[in-house]
Each structure stands twice: as structure tokens, then as C-alpha cells.
């Protein structure tokens, strides 16, 4: 397989890079100064793309690689891949579901606790020496608070399972009600936001779910409500979110993703009721290795004519 | 005159110091009890001794106001000490027992909040939440790129030290994250289906994470020492939401600085509010200023609980949380 060209879109994992290097002819997209020239030149050898949450394969790139057979994403989210176009052109797509479910759900709960109990602010307080001058303020209890989840897939269910251990009543919104679910269903996001204190975004990013968290939803969540985003930045109308937080119209937010990563609105930096993370949802050694193994596994399966491990298209 | 009479019918409650719960709910306390404020009229003064000492049967204290044998000697009529804390290490229990004085603590009202803090600190240490938040706020994400990876929670072996109300709440929560739970306690609990280790070192040797949830007593003082920490090992993480002195802090800081354990989440310290300087420099620790119980919700619950204990006492009924 050493002659098979694989185009890696951006740095994502040294381990994955090494493994791809060993097995295929690896092209590193981010190292090419003249990207369009490079693509034209190498189009004949590139048969696979490896993308992630930041960079995938749009129609333009797909069109310029006539020998492209498969796009293997180092992520579970597929918003950077033109899935419809891949299907049309007979290009396979794989992602990394299941292996990262627990880590992302763990992080959602970690964000809830860090936001409600102001754990990061407390840590800053101690490190700055302020504790010797006075006590930190009262914070907000998590156990027993109502949690609303947008998207009840693998990750949404894992978040619900964990929140239940804290005695939290769970409700959810999905495109259609899940008949087997024991949780309370709301047919629209505003009703969900009006009836929960902590709202967690755990659905895929599509045309329909872009800015699913808008001004109306933020208002419904209110000054005692907290928004947790472990989905994609564009799920949230970010300027609306920022002004709601700065003006105190929303109680708090725990955010792992942003509209223009790695840019994060600086107006949030001074707020104690906000936790800001650099897209670390699946960021553990164990999980990233498992994700890399899945990418390699899918590519090998494809080029050996075997069924894909985790096919999407 | 009527006001005075009504006032005199309320049971007397000596309040030793201004606990956070008292400060928040002072008016509500005053509606149910005649409050004698020890900081306004100290108990050893003639005024107090003459007017109040013979009638004071109940006292409210907290972690910040030690109850000593000497103080008890000034309160001959005292039959109940209620503390708004869970810990009772600030009360001379032996002297209370000798004098036939009952002691009641906060019972279970804080258990959930403390367990939440323990879990929050643990996830923060493993997933580097506070450190990554600092990274973002410092503008480093666009400059230095991806943040270093953390460590997965599922499958980790967690040893809970002290399986009381709080320890059980911590176990319940961490099981939902796929952690494997075992525990150490003074005695094995036959009704609990979790593996028990009589020796703390044994527990540490068989765990990845230690969560300290036990009371501070003579036996547990500096129970987590260098031996236990080395048994826990280089990948080990310690979370302490109990009392600072359960850990030999000096040895602990050394272990962290030298990399003999991987990280720690701490809400309590030996000499609060002073925190060892070395800890302030470390990225793999999360520090909290003894806030595990400090939510508005739990303070409301605590007020109701304290009231409940006092009212039970004054109507000769059994205490809620002796």
C-alpha cells in the first residue's frame, strides 16, 4: 500500500501521522505553500483524504482529486465533509463513533460542574493569593437540577446517564421523539430551554441545526440557566451568546467549541461564570489513539476490499 | 410588653460565632430562637454568667469556632452542641461525652454538594479543565495550537477513603462514568457490594485514583503519607474534600513536585487559607478554597436541618443527626 497517496488535511495526531507514513505515501496539506498547485500536481496519486473537525473535504477539493476513493475523518462530526457530494461520486466516508462517546460526555459533566460550582474561578482565586484576604462566594448546586439535551444520540445518551447519577431530571429535543426513551421529550428547542436549567448541545451540525441556539433560546434559558456546548461552534449564535453573558441575561456557559476556532471572543475572558476550553472533547491519550486506529483500520479495510469498520457513506 | 413576653418564650440558643449559614439565615433563626451572640457578650463575662449561663441548654457552632473544655466549663446547663458543619473535629467530643452533652452535625445536607465537588475536581484534574481554561484566557490557543491531551476517566480504579454519606454519593456518581470503585473504611460494610481494603496502602496499590471522604480523627491524621502516595504511583491522582490534615501535606507536595504522583484536586489544606507555594506553580493540580459545601441550596437545607435538630431537642424528641 506504500504507493497509495493519502492527503492529511491538518496536524491532528503525531501517532496517526506516523502510522499513515508507515503504510501509505503521506502528503501533509498544511505544509504545502501553494496548495492549489500541489493538489493539481499530486491528484494522480491521492486516493484518500484524512480530515478532522477543522478540515475535511468540500466539493471543490473532491473535484480536484479525480482518484479520490475514501474520506476517513478523525472525528465523529461530519460537518466539514460534503456528504451528499461524496455519495453522488461514490466516495466512501468513515468517522470515529463510539470510541470518543465517554470522553465527550465526561467533559460535558466536567463543564457543568466547572461552570455551576465555578471550579476554574476558585482555582484562579487560590493561585492569586486572594483566599488569604477573604472567602470565595456561594455557588450553584448541580445535583438535582434539570438537564435538557439537544440530540439524544450516543453522546446525548451518555450525558443523560451521567447526569442521572446526580439526581438530575432529564429532558430532550430531537427531530422526532424517541419512543423507547424514558426521558421527557419537547418538540422544540424553546420549550426545552424554558423547562430546564442546564442545556447541553449534543447533536450533529447540519444546515438545520446551525444557530439552533439563538437569541430566543438564550432568553428562554434565562439568567439562572446555563448553556453547555460540546457540539460545534456554529450550533450557537456566538455574538448573541456573548452579549447575553456579558449583560447577565444568561446565567453561565461551559464551551468546548467556538464558531471560529481557535479564536475565542475576548469579552468572555473576564467572566467567572464561563468556562472556555480549546476543543478537547475527545482529548485523552487513550481515546485519540483509538480514533487513530479506527482511521487506519478503515483505510486498510477499504484498500484491501473489505467492509469499512465505521462507514458513514 | 407582649413582644418581650413572646421573645422570652423562645428557647435560648447560644451562637458561638458567625458561621456562613448563620449569616445567611440570621433572621430566620431569630424567629424561632432567642439568640445569644457570644461575640457581643462573651460567655466568660459576669454579665453572661449571671443572666444566661444557667439557662443556656443549646449552642450553635461551626468549623471556625472550636468548642473547648474550658468553654464548656462556663456553660453548666448545656446539653446540646449543634455544628453547621459535617466535621466535628473542632469539638472536644470527649469532654462533651463526660458532661452528658449531645452533639449533632449537619447530617446529610451537604453530602451531594461535597460529592459534586469531588467529581468536579477529579474530572478537572484528569481532563485539565482549569489549566485549559487558563490556556484559552491567556490567548494561547491561536498561538501554541492544540492543548496537551488528558486522561480518560472510564475504566479507572477509584479508591474511596471513608464510605460514609459523602463517600457513597461519590461512588454512585463515579460508577456512572465507568469507574471501578473500591474503598477503605474503619470497618467493612457488609451491605455494600464494593471491594474493601483494610489497609490504605493496599488500596492505593490497587487504584489509579484516591478520593478522601473520611472524618479527621487521631487515626486518620496524616493517614495519606509518603508510603501511600508511592503505592498509588506515578499515574496516580488524589482528590481531597475531607480535611487537609488527613494528608501529610509536606510529603504530598514533594511527591507532586517530583512527579511521584500525577496530579491532585484539593478543596482543603492543613493551614487554611494558606496553600503551599509549590502547589501554586503546578499545572497538574486544581485548588479550591474549601468551598465544597458552599452553595445557596445547601445552606438553605442546612438551616432547616439545624432548626430541626434544635426543635427536636427542645421538644424532647430524638435528634435528627446525633
Coordinates of C-alpha atoms in Angstrom, one line a residue:
Chain A
X1 CA 0.0 0.0 0.0
X2 CA 3.0 2.3 0.1
X3 CA 2.2 3.7 -3.3
X4 CA -1.3 4.8 -2.2
X5 CA -1.4 8.6 -1.7
X6 CA -3.2 9.8 1.4
X7 CA -3.8 13.5 1.9
X8 CA -3.8 14.6 5.6
X9 CA -5.6 17.9 5.9
X10 CA -4.1 19.3 9.1
X11 CA -1.9 18.3 12.1
X12 CA -4.2 16.2 14.3
X13 CA -2.1 13.4 15.9
X14 CA 1.6 12.6 15.8
X15 CA 0.7 8.9 16.3
X16 CA -1.7 8.9 13.4
X17 CA 0.8 10.7 11.2
X18 CA 3.4 8.2 11.9
X19 CA 1.1 5.2 11.3
X20 CA -0.1 6.7 8.0
X21 CA 3.5 7.4 7.0
X22 CA 4.5 3.8 7.6
X23 CA 1.7 2.4 5.5
X24 CA 1.0 4.9 2.7
X25 CA 2.5 7.8 0.8
X26 CA 1.5 10.6 3.1
X27 CA 1.0 14.1 1.9
X28 CA 0.7 16.8 4.5
X29 CA -1.7 19.5 3.2
X30 CA -0.7 22.1 5.8
X31 CA 2.9 22.0 4.8
X32 CA 2.3 23.0 1.2
X33 CA 2.9 26.7 0.5
X34 CA 1.0 26.6 -2.9
X35 CA -2.0 24.4 -2.1
X36 CA -3.8 24.6 -5.4
X37 CA -0.7 23.8 -7.4
X38 CA 0.2 20.9 -5.1
X39 CA -3.3 19.4 -5.4
X40 CA -3.1 19.6 -9.3
X41 CA 0.3 18.0 -9.2
X42 CA -0.4 15.1 -6.9
X43 CA -4.0 14.5 -8.0
X44 CA -3.0 11.3 -9.7
X45 CA -1.7 9.6 -6.6
X46 CA -4.1 10.8 -3.9
X47 CA -6.7 8.1 -3.3
X48 CA -7.7 9.0 0.3
X49 CA -8.2 12.1 2.5
X50 CA -7.8 12.1 6.3
X51 CA -9.8 15.0 7.8
X52 CA -11.0 16.1 11.3
X53 CA -13.3 18.6 13.0
X54 CA -11.3 21.5 11.5
X55 CA -10.8 20.4 7.9
X56 CA -12.4 17.8 5.7
X57 CA -13.4 17.6 2.1
X58 CA -15.6 20.1 0.3
X59 CA -16.9 19.7 -3.3
X60 CA -14.0 21.8 -4.7
X61 CA -11.4 19.6 -3.2
X62 CA -13.3 16.4 -4.1
X63 CA -13.5 17.7 -7.7
X64 CA -9.7 18.3 -7.9
X65 CA -8.8 14.8 -6.8
X66 CA -10.0 12.6 -9.6
X67 CA -8.7 9.4 -8.0
X68 CA -10.2 10.0 -4.6
X69 CA -11.9 6.9 -3.2
X70 CA -12.4 7.5 0.5
X71 CA -12.5 10.3 3.1
X72 CA -11.7 9.0 6.6
X73 CA -12.5 11.5 9.3
X74 CA -10.6 11.6 12.6
X75 CA -13.8 12.8 14.4
X76 CA -17.4 11.7 14.7
X77 CA -18.7 15.0 13.4
X78 CA -19.0 15.2 9.6
X79 CA -19.9 18.8 9.1
X80 CA -16.6 19.5 7.2
X81 CA -17.4 16.8 4.6
X82 CA -19.8 17.3 1.7
X83 CA -21.6 14.0 2.3
X84 CA -24.1 14.5 -0.4
X85 CA -21.4 15.0 -3.0
X86 CA -19.4 12.0 -1.8
X87 CA -22.4 9.8 -2.1
X88 CA -23.0 11.2 -5.6
X89 CA -19.5 10.5 -6.7
X90 CA -19.3 7.0 -5.0
X91 CA -16.7 8.2 -2.5
X92 CA -16.7 6.3 0.8
X93 CA -16.7 8.2 4.1
X94 CA -15.8 6.9 7.6
X95 CA -15.7 8.5 11.0
X96 CA -14.8 7.6 14.6
X97 CA -18.0 7.0 16.6
X98 CA -18.3 5.2 20.0
X99 CA -14.6 5.4 21.0
X100 CA -15.0 9.0 21.9
X101 CA -18.5 8.9 23.4
X102 CA -17.5 8.6 27.0
X103 CA -14.8 11.3 26.9
X104 CA -17.1 13.8 25.3
X105 CA -19.9 13.0 27.8
X106 CA -17.4 13.2 30.7
X107 CA -16.3 16.6 29.5
X108 CA -19.9 17.8 29.4
X109 CA -20.4 17.0 33.0
X110 CA -17.0 18.4 33.9
X111 CA -18.1 21.6 32.1
X112 CA -21.4 21.7 34.0
X113 CA -19.6 21.3 37.4
X114 CA -16.8 23.8 36.5
X115 CA -19.5 26.4 35.4
X116 CA -22.0 26.0 38.2
X117 CA -19.5 25.5 41.0
X118 CA -17.0 27.9 39.5
X119 CA -14.2 25.5 39.9
X120 CA -11.9 27.3 37.5
X121 CA -12.6 30.7 39.2
X122 CA -11.9 29.1 42.6
X123 CA -8.6 27.8 41.3
X124 CA -7.7 31.3 40.0
X125 CA -8.8 32.7 43.3
X126 CA -6.4 30.5 45.3
X127 CA -3.5 30.9 42.9
X128 CA -3.8 34.7 43.0
X129 CA -3.5 34.7 46.8
X130 CA -7.0 36.1 47.3
X131 CA -8.1 33.3 49.7
X132 CA -5.9 34.8 52.5
X133 CA -7.9 38.0 52.1
X134 CA -11.4 36.5 52.2
X135 CA -13.7 33.7 51.3
X136 CA -15.0 32.9 47.8
X137 CA -18.7 33.4 47.2
X138 CA -21.5 30.9 47.2
X139 CA -22.0 29.0 44.0
X140 CA -24.8 26.9 42.5
X141 CA -25.6 23.3 43.3
X142 CA -25.6 20.8 40.4
X143 CA -27.2 17.7 41.9
X144 CA -30.9 17.6 41.3
X145 CA -31.0 20.4 38.7
X146 CA -33.0 19.8 35.4
X147 CA -30.8 19.0 32.4
X148 CA -32.1 19.4 28.8
X149 CA -30.2 17.7 26.0
X150 CA -30.4 18.6 22.3
X151 CA -29.7 15.4 20.4
X152 CA -30.1 12.1 22.0
X153 CA -27.6 10.0 20.1
X154 CA -24.7 8.2 21.6
X155 CA -23.2 11.2 23.2
X156 CA -26.5 12.7 24.4
X157 CA -27.5 9.4 26.0
X158 CA -24.1 9.1 27.7
X159 CA -24.5 12.7 29.1
X160 CA -28.0 11.7 30.4
X161 CA -26.7 8.6 32.0
X162 CA -24.1 10.5 33.9
X163 CA -26.5 13.4 34.9
X164 CA -29.0 10.8 36.3
X165 CA -26.3 9.8 38.8
X166 CA -26.5 13.3 40.2
X167 CA -30.3 13.0 40.6
X168 CA -31.0 15.3 37.6
X169 CA -34.3 15.0 35.8
X170 CA -33.6 14.7 32.1
X171 CA -35.5 16.1 29.1
X172 CA -34.5 16.3 25.4
X173 CA -35.2 17.6 21.9
X174 CA -34.6 15.7 18.8
X175 CA -36.0 15.9 15.3
X176 CA -38.5 13.2 16.2
X177 CA -39.5 11.7 19.5
X178 CA -37.7 8.5 20.6
X179 CA -40.4 6.1 21.6
X180 CA -38.2 3.9 23.7
X181 CA -36.8 6.8 25.7
X182 CA -37.7 7.2 29.4
X183 CA -36.8 10.9 29.3
X184 CA -39.2 13.8 28.7
X185 CA -39.5 14.9 25.1
X186 CA -40.0 18.5 23.9
X187 CA -40.9 19.0 20.3
X188 CA -39.0 22.3 20.0
X189 CA -35.8 23.8 21.5
X190 CA -37.5 26.8 23.0
X191 CA -39.8 24.7 25.1
X192 CA -36.9 22.6 26.2
X193 CA -34.8 25.6 27.1
X194 CA -37.8 27.1 29.1
X195 CA -38.1 23.9 31.1
X196 CA -34.5 23.1 32.1
X197 CA -31.7 24.8 34.0
X198 CA -28.8 23.3 32.1
X199 CA -29.0 23.0 28.3
X200 CA -26.5 20.7 26.6
X201 CA -25.8 20.8 22.9
X202 CA -25.0 17.2 21.7
X203 CA -26.4 17.0 18.1
X204 CA -24.6 16.9 14.7
X205 CA -24.0 20.2 12.9
X206 CA -26.1 20.4 9.8
X207 CA -27.9 23.1 7.8
X208 CA -30.9 22.7 10.1
X209 CA -29.0 22.9 13.4
X210 CA -26.8 25.8 12.6
X211 CA -27.5 28.5 15.2
X212 CA -30.0 26.2 16.9
X213 CA -29.1 28.2 20.0
X214 CA -30.2 31.7 19.0
X215 CA -31.4 34.8 20.9
X216 CA -34.9 33.3 21.6
X217 CA -33.5 30.1 23.1
X218 CA -31.0 32.0 25.2
X219 CA -33.8 34.2 26.5
X220 CA -35.8 31.1 27.3
X221 CA -32.9 29.6 29.2
X222 CA -32.6 32.8 31.2
X223 CA -30.5 34.4 33.9
X224 CA -30.4 31.3 36.0
X225 CA -29.8 29.0 33.0
X226 CA -26.5 27.5 31.8
X227 CA -25.5 26.5 28.3
X228 CA -23.1 23.7 27.7
X229 CA -21.7 23.3 24.1
X230 CA -19.9 20.1 23.3
X231 CA -21.2 20.0 19.7
X232 CA -19.9 22.5 17.2
X233 CA -19.3 26.2 17.5
X234 CA -21.8 27.1 14.7
X235 CA -24.6 25.5 16.8
X236 CA -24.6 28.8 18.7
X237 CA -25.2 32.3 17.5
X238 CA -21.9 33.4 19.2
X239 CA -22.4 37.2 19.2
X240 CA -25.8 36.7 20.8
X241 CA -24.4 34.4 23.4
X242 CA -21.6 36.8 24.2
X243 CA -23.9 39.7 24.8
X244 CA -26.3 37.6 26.8
X245 CA -23.4 36.5 29.1
X246 CA -21.9 40.0 29.4
X247 CA -25.3 41.5 30.2
X248 CA -26.2 38.8 32.7
X249 CA -29.2 37.7 30.7
X250 CA -27.8 34.1 30.7
X251 CA -26.6 32.5 34.0
X252 CA -23.4 30.9 32.6
X253 CA -21.8 28.8 29.9
X254 CA -19.4 26.0 29.5
X255 CA -18.0 26.0 26.0
X256 CA -15.6 23.5 24.3
X257 CA -16.3 24.7 20.8
X258 CA -16.5 28.1 19.0
X259 CA -17.6 29.5 15.7
X260 CA -14.0 30.4 14.5
X261 CA -11.6 28.2 16.4
X262 CA -9.1 28.9 17.7
X263 CA -10.5 32.4 18.1
X264 CA -12.5 32.9 21.3
X265 CA -14.4 36.1 22.0
X266 CA -12.3 38.1 24.4
X267 CA -15.3 39.6 26.1
X268 CA -15.7 36.2 27.8
X269 CA -12.2 36.2 29.3
X270 CA -13.2 38.3 32.3
X271 CA -16.3 36.3 33.3
X272 CA -16.3 33.9 36.3
X273 CA -19.5 32.1 35.2
X274 CA -18.0 30.9 31.9
X275 CA -15.6 28.1 31.2
X276 CA -13.6 28.1 27.9
X277 CA -11.9 25.0 26.6
X278 CA -9.8 24.6 23.4
X279 CA -11.9 21.8 21.7
X280 CA -10.7 19.0 23.9
X281 CA -13.9 16.9 23.9
X282 CA -12.1 13.7 22.8
X283 CA -8.8 14.9 24.1
X284 CA -7.4 12.0 26.1
X285 CA -4.4 9.8 25.1
X286 CA -6.5 6.7 25.2
X287 CA -9.3 8.0 23.0
X288 CA -7.2 9.8 20.4
X289 CA -5.2 6.6 19.9
X290 CA -8.4 4.6 19.5
X291 CA -9.6 7.2 17.0
X292 CA -6.3 7.0 15.0
X293 CA -6.6 3.2 15.0
X294 CA -10.1 3.5 13.5
X295 CA -8.9 5.8 10.8
X296 CA -6.1 3.4 9.9
X297 CA -8.4 0.4 10.2
X298 CA -11.0 2.0 7.8
X299 CA -8.3 2.9 5.2
X300 CA -6.8 -0.5 5.3
X301 CA -10.1 -2.2 5.1
X302 CA -11.0 -0.1 2.1
X303 CA -7.8 -0.7 0.1
X304 CA -8.0 -4.4 0.9
X305 CA -11.5 -4.6 -0.5
X306 CA -13.0 -5.4 2.9
X307 CA -16.0 -3.8 4.6
X308 CA -15.3 -0.4 6.3
X309 CA -15.2 -0.6 10.1
X310 CA -17.3 2.6 10.7
X311 CA -18.8 3.6 7.4
X312 CA -21.0 6.7 7.0
X313 CA -21.4 6.7 3.3
Chain B
X1 CA -44.6 44.1 76.7
X2 CA -46.2 41.5 74.5
X3 CA -43.2 41.4 72.3
X4 CA -40.9 40.9 75.3
X5 CA -43.1 38.0 76.5
X6 CA -43.1 36.3 73.1
X7 CA -39.4 36.8 73.0
X8 CA -39.0 35.1 76.3
X9 CA -40.9 32.1 75.2
X10 CA -38.5 31.2 72.5
X11 CA -35.8 28.7 73.5
X12 CA -32.4 30.3 74.1
X13 CA -29.7 29.5 71.6
X14 CA -26.1 30.4 72.2
X15 CA -24.4 31.1 68.9
X16 CA -20.7 30.8 69.3
X17 CA -19.6 32.5 66.1
X18 CA -20.9 33.8 62.8
X19 CA -21.0 30.8 60.6
X20 CA -21.8 31.3 56.9
X21 CA -25.1 29.6 57.4
X22 CA -26.0 31.8 60.4
X23 CA -25.0 34.9 58.5
X24 CA -27.3 33.9 55.6
X25 CA -30.3 32.9 57.7
X26 CA -29.9 35.0 60.9
X27 CA -33.4 36.5 60.7
X28 CA -34.9 33.0 60.3
X29 CA -33.0 31.8 63.3
X30 CA -34.2 34.8 65.4
X31 CA -37.8 34.0 64.5
X32 CA -37.5 30.5 66.1
X33 CA -35.0 31.1 68.9
X34 CA -33.8 33.7 71.3
X35 CA -30.3 34.3 70.0
X36 CA -27.4 35.0 72.4
X37 CA -24.4 36.2 70.5
X38 CA -21.2 35.1 72.1
X39 CA -19.2 37.7 70.1
X40 CA -21.3 40.5 71.7
X41 CA -21.4 39.1 75.2
X42 CA -18.6 36.6 75.7
X43 CA -19.6 33.6 77.8
X44 CA -17.0 34.0 80.4
X45 CA -18.1 37.6 81.3
X46 CA -20.0 38.3 84.5
X47 CA -23.0 39.6 82.6
X48 CA -23.4 36.4 80.6
X49 CA -22.7 34.2 83.6
X50 CA -25.3 35.9 85.6
X51 CA -28.1 36.3 83.1
X52 CA -27.7 33.5 80.7
X53 CA -25.4 30.7 81.7
X54 CA -27.9 28.9 83.9
X55 CA -30.4 28.8 81.1
X56 CA -28.4 28.0 78.0
X57 CA -29.1 24.4 77.1
X58 CA -28.2 24.5 73.4
X59 CA -25.4 26.0 71.4
X60 CA -24.7 26.5 67.7
X61 CA -21.1 26.5 66.4
X62 CA -19.2 25.8 63.2
X63 CA -15.8 24.7 62.0
X64 CA -14.4 28.2 62.6
X65 CA -15.3 28.2 66.3
X66 CA -13.6 25.4 68.3
X67 CA -15.6 24.1 71.3
X68 CA -13.1 23.6 74.1
X69 CA -13.3 22.0 77.6
X70 CA -12.8 25.5 79.1
X71 CA -15.7 27.0 77.2
X72 CA -17.9 24.1 78.3
X73 CA -17.0 24.7 81.9
X74 CA -18.6 28.1 81.6
X75 CA -21.9 26.5 80.4
X76 CA -23.2 24.3 83.2
X77 CA -26.7 23.9 81.7
X78 CA -25.5 23.0 78.2
X79 CA -27.0 19.7 76.9
X80 CA -26.6 20.1 73.1
X81 CA -23.9 21.3 70.7
X82 CA -25.1 21.7 67.1
X83 CA -22.5 22.4 64.5
X84 CA -23.4 23.6 61.0
X85 CA -20.5 21.5 59.6
X86 CA -20.2 17.9 58.8
X87 CA -16.8 17.6 60.5
X88 CA -16.8 17.5 64.3
X89 CA -13.0 17.7 64.8
X90 CA -13.3 21.2 66.2
X91 CA -15.4 20.0 69.2
X92 CA -13.9 18.4 72.3
X93 CA -16.1 15.3 72.0
X94 CA -14.6 13.6 75.0
X95 CA -15.5 16.5 77.2
X96 CA -19.0 16.7 75.8
X97 CA -19.4 13.0 76.5
X98 CA -18.1 13.4 80.0
X99 CA -20.6 16.2 80.7
X100 CA -23.6 14.4 79.0
X101 CA -23.8 16.9 76.2
X102 CA -25.2 15.6 72.9
X103 CA -23.5 16.7 69.7
X104 CA -25.3 17.0 66.3
X105 CA -23.8 17.8 62.9
X106 CA -25.1 18.7 59.5
X107 CA -26.1 15.1 58.8
X108 CA -26.6 14.5 55.1
X109 CA -27.5 18.0 53.8
X110 CA -24.1 18.7 52.3
X111 CA -23.3 15.2 51.0
X112 CA -24.5 15.9 47.5
X113 CA -22.6 19.2 47.1
X114 CA -19.4 17.7 48.5
X115 CA -19.7 14.7 46.2
X116 CA -20.3 17.0 43.3
X117 CA -17.2 18.9 44.2
X118 CA -15.1 15.7 44.4
X119 CA -16.3 14.6 41.0
X120 CA -15.8 18.1 39.5
X121 CA -12.2 18.3 40.9
X122 CA -11.4 14.8 39.6
X123 CA -12.7 15.5 36.0
X124 CA -10.8 18.8 36.1
X125 CA -7.5 17.1 37.0
X126 CA -7.9 14.3 34.5
X127 CA -9.1 16.4 31.6
X128 CA -7.1 19.5 32.6
X129 CA -10.2 21.8 32.6
X130 CA -8.9 24.7 34.7
X131 CA -5.5 24.5 33.1
X132 CA -7.0 24.5 29.6
X133 CA -9.3 27.4 30.5
X134 CA -6.3 29.3 31.6
X135 CA -4.7 28.5 28.3
X136 CA -7.6 29.9 26.4
X137 CA -7.9 33.0 28.5
X138 CA -4.2 33.6 28.1
X139 CA -4.7 33.8 24.3
X140 CA -2.5 30.8 23.8
X141 CA -4.8 28.7 21.6
X142 CA -4.2 30.6 18.4
X143 CA -0.5 30.9 19.2
X144 CA 0.5 27.5 20.6
X145 CA -2.1 25.3 19.0
X146 CA -3.7 22.2 20.4
X147 CA -3.7 21.7 24.2
X148 CA -2.0 18.6 25.6
X149 CA -4.1 15.5 26.0
X150 CA -5.7 14.5 29.3
X151 CA -6.5 11.1 30.7
X152 CA -9.7 9.0 30.2
X153 CA -12.0 8.5 33.3
X154 CA -13.8 5.3 32.2
X155 CA -12.1 2.2 33.4
X156 CA -10.0 3.9 36.1
X157 CA -9.9 2.3 39.5
X158 CA -11.1 4.7 42.2
X159 CA -10.4 4.1 45.9
X160 CA -12.7 5.9 48.3
X161 CA -11.3 6.5 51.7
X162 CA -14.2 6.7 54.1
X163 CA -17.5 5.3 52.8
X164 CA -20.0 7.4 54.8
X165 CA -22.7 9.6 53.3
X166 CA -20.3 11.5 51.2
X167 CA -18.2 8.5 50.1
X168 CA -21.4 6.7 49.0
X169 CA -22.6 9.7 46.9
X170 CA -19.2 9.9 45.3
X171 CA -19.3 6.2 44.5
X172 CA -22.7 6.5 43.0
X173 CA -21.6 9.3 40.7
X174 CA -18.3 7.8 39.5
X175 CA -19.9 4.5 38.7
X176 CA -21.9 6.3 36.0
X177 CA -18.7 7.3 34.4
X178 CA -17.5 3.7 34.2
X179 CA -15.0 3.9 37.1
X180 CA -14.3 0.8 39.1
X181 CA -14.9 1.6 42.8
X182 CA -13.3 0.1 45.9
X183 CA -13.0 1.5 49.4
X184 CA -11.2 1.7 52.7
X185 CA -13.1 2.4 56.0
X186 CA -12.7 1.7 59.7
X187 CA -14.8 -1.4 59.2
X188 CA -16.0 -3.4 56.1
X189 CA -19.6 -2.6 55.3
X190 CA -21.4 -5.9 54.6
X191 CA -24.3 -4.2 52.8
X192 CA -22.1 -2.5 50.2
X193 CA -21.1 -4.7 47.3
X194 CA -17.8 -3.0 46.6
X195 CA -14.3 -4.4 47.2
X196 CA -13.0 -3.5 50.7
X197 CA -9.3 -2.9 51.6
X198 CA -8.5 -2.8 55.3
X199 CA -5.1 -1.2 54.6
X200 CA -4.9 2.2 52.9
X201 CA -1.6 1.3 51.3
X202 CA -3.1 -1.9 49.8
X203 CA -6.0 0.3 48.5
X204 CA -3.6 2.7 46.9
X205 CA -1.5 0.0 45.3
X206 CA -4.7 -1.3 43.6
X207 CA -6.1 2.1 42.4
X208 CA -5.4 4.8 40.0
X209 CA -7.3 7.5 42.0
X210 CA -7.9 8.1 45.7
X211 CA -10.8 10.2 46.9
X212 CA -10.6 11.2 50.5
X213 CA -14.0 11.4 52.2
X214 CA -13.3 10.4 55.8
X215 CA -13.5 12.3 59.1
X216 CA -10.4 13.7 60.6
X217 CA -9.6 11.8 63.8
X218 CA -6.4 10.8 65.6
X219 CA -6.3 7.6 63.5
X220 CA -6.8 9.4 60.1
X221 CA -4.4 12.3 60.8
X222 CA -1.6 12.1 58.1
X223 CA -3.0 8.8 57.1
X224 CA -2.1 9.6 53.5
X225 CA 1.6 9.7 53.8
X226 CA 4.6 9.1 51.5
X227 CA 4.2 5.3 51.6
X228 CA 0.6 5.5 50.5
X229 CA 1.4 8.0 47.7
X230 CA 4.3 5.9 46.4
X231 CA 2.0 2.9 46.4
X232 CA -0.5 4.9 44.4
X233 CA 2.2 5.5 41.8
X234 CA 3.3 7.9 39.1
X235 CA -0.1 7.9 37.3
X236 CA -2.0 8.3 40.5
X237 CA -4.4 11.2 41.3
X238 CA -5.6 12.3 44.7
X239 CA -8.8 14.2 45.4
X240 CA -9.3 15.6 49.0
X241 CA -12.7 17.1 50.0
X242 CA -12.3 16.0 53.7
X243 CA -9.8 17.7 55.9
X244 CA -6.3 18.9 54.9
X245 CA -4.7 17.1 57.8
X246 CA -5.7 13.6 56.6
X247 CA -2.8 14.1 54.2
X248 CA 0.8 14.6 55.2
X249 CA 0.9 17.9 53.2
X250 CA 4.7 18.3 53.2
X251 CA 5.3 14.8 51.8
X252 CA 2.4 15.3 49.4
X253 CA 3.7 18.5 47.9
X254 CA 7.1 16.9 47.5
X255 CA 5.6 13.9 45.7
X256 CA 3.7 16.2 43.3
X257 CA 6.8 18.3 42.6
X258 CA 8.9 15.3 42.0
X259 CA 6.3 13.6 39.8
X260 CA 5.8 10.6 42.2
X261 CA 2.1 11.1 41.6
X262 CA 0.4 12.5 38.5
X263 CA -1.9 15.2 40.0
X264 CA -4.4 16.3 42.7
X265 CA -7.6 18.1 43.2
X266 CA -7.8 19.8 46.7
X267 CA -10.5 21.6 48.5
X268 CA -8.8 21.5 51.9
X269 CA -5.4 22.2 53.3
X270 CA -3.6 21.8 56.6
X271 CA -3.3 25.5 57.3
X272 CA -6.2 27.2 55.5
X273 CA -6.3 29.7 54.0
X274 CA -2.5 29.2 53.4
X275 CA -1.7 26.9 50.5
X276 CA 1.9 25.6 50.0
X277 CA 3.6 27.9 47.5
X278 CA 4.9 25.0 45.4
X279 CA 1.3 24.0 44.6
X280 CA 0.6 27.4 43.1
X281 CA 3.2 26.7 40.4
X282 CA 1.9 23.3 39.3
X283 CA -0.3 22.8 36.2
X284 CA -1.4 19.3 37.3
X285 CA -3.3 20.4 40.5
X286 CA -6.7 22.0 40.9
X287 CA -7.0 24.2 44.0
X288 CA -10.3 25.2 45.7
X289 CA -10.7 27.4 48.8
X290 CA -12.7 25.0 50.9
X291 CA -16.0 25.6 49.1
X292 CA -17.3 22.1 48.8
X293 CA -20.5 22.9 50.8
X294 CA -20.9 26.5 49.8
X295 CA -24.0 26.6 47.6
X296 CA -27.0 28.6 48.4
X297 CA -29.1 25.5 48.1
X298 CA -27.2 23.5 50.7
X299 CA -27.2 26.4 53.1
X300 CA -30.9 26.6 52.9
X301 CA -31.1 22.9 53.6
X302 CA -28.6 23.2 56.5
X303 CA -30.7 25.9 58.1
X304 CA -33.8 23.6 58.0
X305 CA -31.7 20.8 59.4
X306 CA -30.2 22.7 62.3
X307 CA -33.7 24.0 63.1
X308 CA -34.9 20.5 63.0
X309 CA -32.3 19.3 65.4
X310 CA -32.9 22.2 67.8
X311 CA -36.6 21.8 67.7
X312 CA -36.4 18.1 68.4
X313 CA -34.1 18.8 71.3
X314 CA -36.4 21.4 72.8
X315 CA -39.4 19.2 72.5
X316 CA -37.5 16.2 74.0
X317 CA -37.6 14.2 70.8
X318 CA -34.7 12.3 69.2
X319 CA -32.1 14.4 67.3
X320 CA -32.0 14.2 63.5
X321 CA -28.2 13.7 63.3
X322 CA -26.5 12.9 66.6

